[in-house]
mmCIF file of C-alpha atoms in Angstrom:
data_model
loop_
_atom_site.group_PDB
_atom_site.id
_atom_site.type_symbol
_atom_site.label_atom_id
_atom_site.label_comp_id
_atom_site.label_asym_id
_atom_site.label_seq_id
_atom_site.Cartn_x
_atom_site.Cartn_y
_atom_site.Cartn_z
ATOM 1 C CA UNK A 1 84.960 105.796 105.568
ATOM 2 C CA UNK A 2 86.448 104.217 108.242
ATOM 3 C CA UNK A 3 90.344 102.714 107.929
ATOM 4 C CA UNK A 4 92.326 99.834 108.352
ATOM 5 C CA UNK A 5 91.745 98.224 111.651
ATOM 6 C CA UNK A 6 93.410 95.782 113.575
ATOM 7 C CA UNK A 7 93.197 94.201 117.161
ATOM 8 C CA UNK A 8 94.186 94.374 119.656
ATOM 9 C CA UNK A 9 96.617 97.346 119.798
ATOM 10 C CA UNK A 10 98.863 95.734 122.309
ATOM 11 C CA UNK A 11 99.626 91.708 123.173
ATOM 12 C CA UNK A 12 101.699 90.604 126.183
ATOM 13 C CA UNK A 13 102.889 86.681 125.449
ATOM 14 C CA UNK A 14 105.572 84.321 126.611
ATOM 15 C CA UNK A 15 107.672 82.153 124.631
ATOM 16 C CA UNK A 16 105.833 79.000 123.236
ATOM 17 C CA UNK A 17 102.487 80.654 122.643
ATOM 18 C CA UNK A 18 100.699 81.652 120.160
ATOM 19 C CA UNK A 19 98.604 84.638 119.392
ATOM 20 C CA UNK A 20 96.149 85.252 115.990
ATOM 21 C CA UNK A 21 96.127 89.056 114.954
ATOM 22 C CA UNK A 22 93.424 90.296 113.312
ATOM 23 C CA UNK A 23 93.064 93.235 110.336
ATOM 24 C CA UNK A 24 89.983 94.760 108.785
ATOM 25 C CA UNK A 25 90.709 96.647 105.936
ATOM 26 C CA UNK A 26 88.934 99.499 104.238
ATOM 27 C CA UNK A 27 85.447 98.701 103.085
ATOM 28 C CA UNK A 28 85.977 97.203 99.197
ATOM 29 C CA UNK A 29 89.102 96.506 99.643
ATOM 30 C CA UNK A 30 90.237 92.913 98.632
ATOM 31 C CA UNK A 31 94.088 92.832 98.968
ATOM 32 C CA UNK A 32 95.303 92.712 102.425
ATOM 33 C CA UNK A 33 99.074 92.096 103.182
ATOM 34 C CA UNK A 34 101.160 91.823 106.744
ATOM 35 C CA UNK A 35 103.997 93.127 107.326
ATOM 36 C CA UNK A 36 106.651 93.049 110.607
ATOM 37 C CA UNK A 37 108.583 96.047 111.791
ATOM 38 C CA UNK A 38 111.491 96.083 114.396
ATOM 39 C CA UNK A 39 114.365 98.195 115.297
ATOM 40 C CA UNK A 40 117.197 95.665 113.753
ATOM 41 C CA UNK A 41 115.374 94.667 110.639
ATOM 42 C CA UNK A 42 112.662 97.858 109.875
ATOM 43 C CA UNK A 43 110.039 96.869 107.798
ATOM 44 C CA UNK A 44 109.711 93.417 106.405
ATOM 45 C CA UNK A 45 107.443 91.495 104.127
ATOM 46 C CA UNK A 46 105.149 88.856 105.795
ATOM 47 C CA UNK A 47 102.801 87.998 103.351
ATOM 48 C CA UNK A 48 99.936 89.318 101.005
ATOM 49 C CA UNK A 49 96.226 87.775 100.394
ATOM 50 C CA UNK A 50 93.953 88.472 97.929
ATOM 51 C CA UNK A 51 90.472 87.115 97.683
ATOM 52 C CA UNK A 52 91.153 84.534 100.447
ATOM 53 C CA UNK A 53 94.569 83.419 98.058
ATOM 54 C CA UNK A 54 97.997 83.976 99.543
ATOM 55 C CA UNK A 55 99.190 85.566 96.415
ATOM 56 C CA UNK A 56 102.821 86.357 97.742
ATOM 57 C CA UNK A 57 104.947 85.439 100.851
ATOM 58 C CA UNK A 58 108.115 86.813 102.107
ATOM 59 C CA UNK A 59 110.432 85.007 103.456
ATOM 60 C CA UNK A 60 109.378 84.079 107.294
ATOM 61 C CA UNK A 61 109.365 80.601 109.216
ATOM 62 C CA UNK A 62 106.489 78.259 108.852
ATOM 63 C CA UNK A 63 105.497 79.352 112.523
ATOM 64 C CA UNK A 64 104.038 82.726 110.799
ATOM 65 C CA UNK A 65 100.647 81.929 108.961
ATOM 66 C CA UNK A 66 97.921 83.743 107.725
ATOM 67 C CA UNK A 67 94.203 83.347 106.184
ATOM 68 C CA UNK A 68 91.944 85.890 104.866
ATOM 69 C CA UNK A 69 87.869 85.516 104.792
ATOM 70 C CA UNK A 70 85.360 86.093 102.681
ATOM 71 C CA UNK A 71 84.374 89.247 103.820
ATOM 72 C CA UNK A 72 88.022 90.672 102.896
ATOM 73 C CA UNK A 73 89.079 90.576 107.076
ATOM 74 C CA UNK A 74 92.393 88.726 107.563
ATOM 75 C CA UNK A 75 94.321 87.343 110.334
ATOM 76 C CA UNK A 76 97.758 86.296 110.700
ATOM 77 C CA UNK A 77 99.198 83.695 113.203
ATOM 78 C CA UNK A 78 102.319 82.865 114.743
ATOM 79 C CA UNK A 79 102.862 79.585 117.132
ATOM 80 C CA UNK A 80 105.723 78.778 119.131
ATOM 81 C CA UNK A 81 106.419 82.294 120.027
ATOM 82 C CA UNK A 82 110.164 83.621 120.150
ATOM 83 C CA UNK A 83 111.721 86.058 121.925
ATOM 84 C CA UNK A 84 112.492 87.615 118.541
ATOM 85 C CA UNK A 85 108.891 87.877 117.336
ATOM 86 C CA UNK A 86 108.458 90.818 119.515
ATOM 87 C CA UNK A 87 107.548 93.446 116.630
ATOM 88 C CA UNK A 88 104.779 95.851 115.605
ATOM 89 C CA UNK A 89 103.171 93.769 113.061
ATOM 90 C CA UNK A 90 101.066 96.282 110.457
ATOM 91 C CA UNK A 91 98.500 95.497 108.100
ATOM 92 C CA UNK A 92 97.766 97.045 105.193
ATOM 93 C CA UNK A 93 94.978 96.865 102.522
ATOM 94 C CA UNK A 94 94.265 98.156 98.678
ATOM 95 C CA UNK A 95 91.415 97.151 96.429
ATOM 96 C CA UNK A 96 94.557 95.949 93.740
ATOM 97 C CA UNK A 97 92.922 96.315 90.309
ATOM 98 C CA UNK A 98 96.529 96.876 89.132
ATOM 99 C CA UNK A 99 96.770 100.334 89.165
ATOM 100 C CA UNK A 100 100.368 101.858 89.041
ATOM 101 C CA UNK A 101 98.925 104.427 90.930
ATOM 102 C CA UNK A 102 97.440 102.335 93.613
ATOM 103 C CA UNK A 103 98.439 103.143 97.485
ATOM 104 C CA UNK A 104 98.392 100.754 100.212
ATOM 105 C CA UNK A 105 97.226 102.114 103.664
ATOM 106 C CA UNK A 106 98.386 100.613 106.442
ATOM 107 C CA UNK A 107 96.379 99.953 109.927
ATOM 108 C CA UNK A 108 98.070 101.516 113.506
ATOM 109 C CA UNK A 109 99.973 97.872 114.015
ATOM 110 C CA UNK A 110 99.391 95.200 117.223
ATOM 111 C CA UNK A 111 102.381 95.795 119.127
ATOM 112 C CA UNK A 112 103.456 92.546 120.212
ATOM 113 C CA UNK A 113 106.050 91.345 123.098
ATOM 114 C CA UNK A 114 106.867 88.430 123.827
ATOM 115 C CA UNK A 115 108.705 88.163 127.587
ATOM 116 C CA UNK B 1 116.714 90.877 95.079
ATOM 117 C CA UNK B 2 115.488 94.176 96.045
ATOM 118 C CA UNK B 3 117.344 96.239 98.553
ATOM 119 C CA UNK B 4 116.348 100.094 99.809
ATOM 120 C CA UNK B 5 118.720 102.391 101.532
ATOM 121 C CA UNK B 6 117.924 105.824 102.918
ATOM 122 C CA UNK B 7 120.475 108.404 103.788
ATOM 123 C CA UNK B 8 120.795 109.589 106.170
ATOM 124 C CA UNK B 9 119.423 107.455 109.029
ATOM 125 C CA UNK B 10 118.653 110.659 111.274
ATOM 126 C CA UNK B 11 118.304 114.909 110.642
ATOM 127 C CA UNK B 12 118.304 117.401 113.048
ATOM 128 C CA UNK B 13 117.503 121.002 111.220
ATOM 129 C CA UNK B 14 115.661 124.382 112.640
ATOM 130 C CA UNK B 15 112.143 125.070 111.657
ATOM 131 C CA UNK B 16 111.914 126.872 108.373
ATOM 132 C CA UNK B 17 114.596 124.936 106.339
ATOM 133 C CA UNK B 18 114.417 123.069 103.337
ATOM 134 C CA UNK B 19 116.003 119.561 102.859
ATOM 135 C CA UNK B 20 116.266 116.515 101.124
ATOM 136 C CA UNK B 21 115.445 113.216 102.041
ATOM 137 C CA UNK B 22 117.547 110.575 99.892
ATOM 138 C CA UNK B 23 116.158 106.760 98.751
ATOM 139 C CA UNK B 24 118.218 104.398 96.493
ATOM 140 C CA UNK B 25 117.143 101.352 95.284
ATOM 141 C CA UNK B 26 119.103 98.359 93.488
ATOM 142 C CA UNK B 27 117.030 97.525 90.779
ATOM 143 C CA UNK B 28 115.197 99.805 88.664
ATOM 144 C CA UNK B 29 112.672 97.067 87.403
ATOM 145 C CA UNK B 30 109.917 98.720 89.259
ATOM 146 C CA UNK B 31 106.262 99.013 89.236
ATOM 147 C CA UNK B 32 106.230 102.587 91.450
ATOM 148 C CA UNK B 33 107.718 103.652 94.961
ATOM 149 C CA UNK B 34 105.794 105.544 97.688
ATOM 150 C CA UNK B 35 106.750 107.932 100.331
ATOM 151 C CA UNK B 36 105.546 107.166 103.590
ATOM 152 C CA UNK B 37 105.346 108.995 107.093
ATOM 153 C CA UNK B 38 105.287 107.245 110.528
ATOM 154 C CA UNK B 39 104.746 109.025 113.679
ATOM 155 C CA UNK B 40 106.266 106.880 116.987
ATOM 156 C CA UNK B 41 104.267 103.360 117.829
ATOM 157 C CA UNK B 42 101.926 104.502 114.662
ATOM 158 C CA UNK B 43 101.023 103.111 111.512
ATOM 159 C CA UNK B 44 102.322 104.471 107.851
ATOM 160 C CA UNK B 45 100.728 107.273 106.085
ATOM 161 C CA UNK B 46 101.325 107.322 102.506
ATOM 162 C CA UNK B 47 102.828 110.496 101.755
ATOM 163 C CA UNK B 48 103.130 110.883 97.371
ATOM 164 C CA UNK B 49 103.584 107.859 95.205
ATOM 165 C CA UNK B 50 105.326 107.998 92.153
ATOM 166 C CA UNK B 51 104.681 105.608 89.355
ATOM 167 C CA UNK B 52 107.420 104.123 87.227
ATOM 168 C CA UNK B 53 106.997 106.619 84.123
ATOM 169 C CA UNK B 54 106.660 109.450 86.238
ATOM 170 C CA UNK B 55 109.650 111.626 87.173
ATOM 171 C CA UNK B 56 108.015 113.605 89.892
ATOM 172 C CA UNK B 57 104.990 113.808 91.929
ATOM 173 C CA UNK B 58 103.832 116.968 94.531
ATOM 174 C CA UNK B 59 101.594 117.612 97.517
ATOM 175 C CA UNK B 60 102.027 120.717 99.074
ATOM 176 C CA UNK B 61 105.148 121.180 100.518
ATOM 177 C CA UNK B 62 106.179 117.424 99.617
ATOM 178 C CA UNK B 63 107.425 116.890 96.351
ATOM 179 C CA UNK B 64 109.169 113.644 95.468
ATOM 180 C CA UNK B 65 111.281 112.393 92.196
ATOM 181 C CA UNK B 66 112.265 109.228 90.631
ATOM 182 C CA UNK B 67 115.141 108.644 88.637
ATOM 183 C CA UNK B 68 114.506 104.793 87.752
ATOM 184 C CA UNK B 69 117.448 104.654 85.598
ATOM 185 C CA UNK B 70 120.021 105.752 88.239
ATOM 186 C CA UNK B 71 118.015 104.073 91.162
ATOM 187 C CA UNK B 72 117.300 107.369 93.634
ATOM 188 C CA UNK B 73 114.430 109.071 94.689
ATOM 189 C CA UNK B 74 114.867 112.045 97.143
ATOM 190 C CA UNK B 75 111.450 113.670 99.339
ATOM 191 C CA UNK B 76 112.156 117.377 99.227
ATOM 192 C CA UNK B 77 110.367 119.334 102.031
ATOM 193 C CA UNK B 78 109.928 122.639 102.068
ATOM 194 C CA UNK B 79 109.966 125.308 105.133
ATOM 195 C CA UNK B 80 110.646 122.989 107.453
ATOM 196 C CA UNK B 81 107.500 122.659 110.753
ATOM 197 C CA UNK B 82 107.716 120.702 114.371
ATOM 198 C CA UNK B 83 104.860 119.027 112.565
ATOM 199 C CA UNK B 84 106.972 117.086 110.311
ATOM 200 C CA UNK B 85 109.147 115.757 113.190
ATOM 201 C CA UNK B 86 108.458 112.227 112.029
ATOM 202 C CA UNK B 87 110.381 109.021 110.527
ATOM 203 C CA UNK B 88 109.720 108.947 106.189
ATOM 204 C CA UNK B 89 110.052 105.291 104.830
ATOM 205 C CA UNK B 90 110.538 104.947 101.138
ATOM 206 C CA UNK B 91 109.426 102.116 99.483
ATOM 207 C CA UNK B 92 109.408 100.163 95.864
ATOM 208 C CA UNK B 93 107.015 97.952 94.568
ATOM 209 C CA UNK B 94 108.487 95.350 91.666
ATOM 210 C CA UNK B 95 106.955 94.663 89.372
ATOM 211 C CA UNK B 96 104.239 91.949 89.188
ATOM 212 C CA UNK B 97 104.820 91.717 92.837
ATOM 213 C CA UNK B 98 101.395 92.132 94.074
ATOM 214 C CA UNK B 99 101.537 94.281 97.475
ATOM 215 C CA UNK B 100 104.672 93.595 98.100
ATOM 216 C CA UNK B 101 106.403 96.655 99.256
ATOM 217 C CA UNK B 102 110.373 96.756 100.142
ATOM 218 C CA UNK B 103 111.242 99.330 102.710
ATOM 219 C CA UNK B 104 114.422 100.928 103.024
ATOM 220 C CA UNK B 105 115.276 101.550 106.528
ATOM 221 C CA UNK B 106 113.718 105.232 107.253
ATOM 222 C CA UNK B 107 115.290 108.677 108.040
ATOM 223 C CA UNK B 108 114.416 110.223 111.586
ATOM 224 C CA UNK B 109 113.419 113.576 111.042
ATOM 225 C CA UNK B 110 113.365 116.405 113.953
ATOM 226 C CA UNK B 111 112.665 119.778 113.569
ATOM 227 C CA UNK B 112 112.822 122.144 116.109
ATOM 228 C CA UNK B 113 110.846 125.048 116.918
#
């Protein structure tokens, strides 16, 4: 069964761009959430979708967006790149029926600079 | 709001050892906490997860508790390998928070041969 997958692996931009990630999680799977890791901050909260509904949202600038299909596959956005957003942004999927015993597992990231 | 802290931030021990990993969280209104293992530029790899009316959970050598009540979890690991040279991330889910996960800020394990 193959894993969470997301593209591409590594992204070179400059400031004012934008660049569109995209995660395919586990076959079945219908909960797919994004979050942002660097040094300073570790692991942060982007947001969450489930069947193509943001269901939660951390607490990021408009600039970050996201949208998930029908087919479960999600992407995340961010315009007006910043120095700042250079991170590795993970994605992470579950089927979420609720479960308290329910893991998440997380894709290999995009690493992301931004020069 | 939700704040994790792990302690401590970075461990240096010989191969063969055991230790203890620590996690505290701030409040205990959770829905479970995970255990999680990163290797460098890599994804997470979910280690043990522990729901909230559990006081324990093992795999292997792993073997993590939760004591909601006092806010702690520690990851024990047990005779120590190079293999486990890795950074472990704990993390809480709240409850009726969907997936969202709140990381404390990792501990940096190496062990050396």
């Amino acid at each position: 069964k193959a894993g969470v997958t997301q593209t591409p692996r590594y992204l070179i931009k400059t400031r004012g761009q934008q660049v569109t990630l995209s995660c395919s999680p586990i076959s079945g799977h219908r909960s797919v959430s994004w979050y942002q890791q660097t040094p300073g901050q570790g692991l942060q909260f982007l947001f969450e979708y489930f069947s193509e509904t943001q269901r939660n949202k951390g607490n990021f600038p408009g600039r970050f967006s996201g949208r998930q299909f029908s087919n479960s596959r999600s992407e995340m956005n961010v315009s007006t790149l910043e120095l700042g957003d250079s991170a590795l942004y993970l994605c992470a999927s579950s089927f979420w029926q609720g479960a308290m015993d329910e893991k998440l597992f997380f894709g290999s990231g995009t690493q992301l600079s931004v020069l | 709001k939700q704040e994790v802290t792990q302690i401590p931030a970075a461990l240096s021990v010989p191969e063969g050892e055991n230790l203890v990993l620590n996690c505290s969280f701030t409040d205990s209104a959770i829905y479970n906490l995970q255990w999680f293992r990163q290797d460098p530029g890599k994804g997470l790899t979910s280690l043990l997860l522990i729901q909230s009316s559990q006081r324990e959970q093992t795999s292997g050598r792993l073997n993590a508790s939760l004591d909601k009540s006092s806010g702690r979890s520690t990851l024990y690991i047990a005779a120590s390998q190079p293999g486990d040279s890795a950074t472990y991330l704990c993390a809480v889910r709240g409850n009726n928070a969907g997936n969202m996960l709140t990381f404390g800020g990792g501990t940096r394990l190496m062990v050396k041969p």
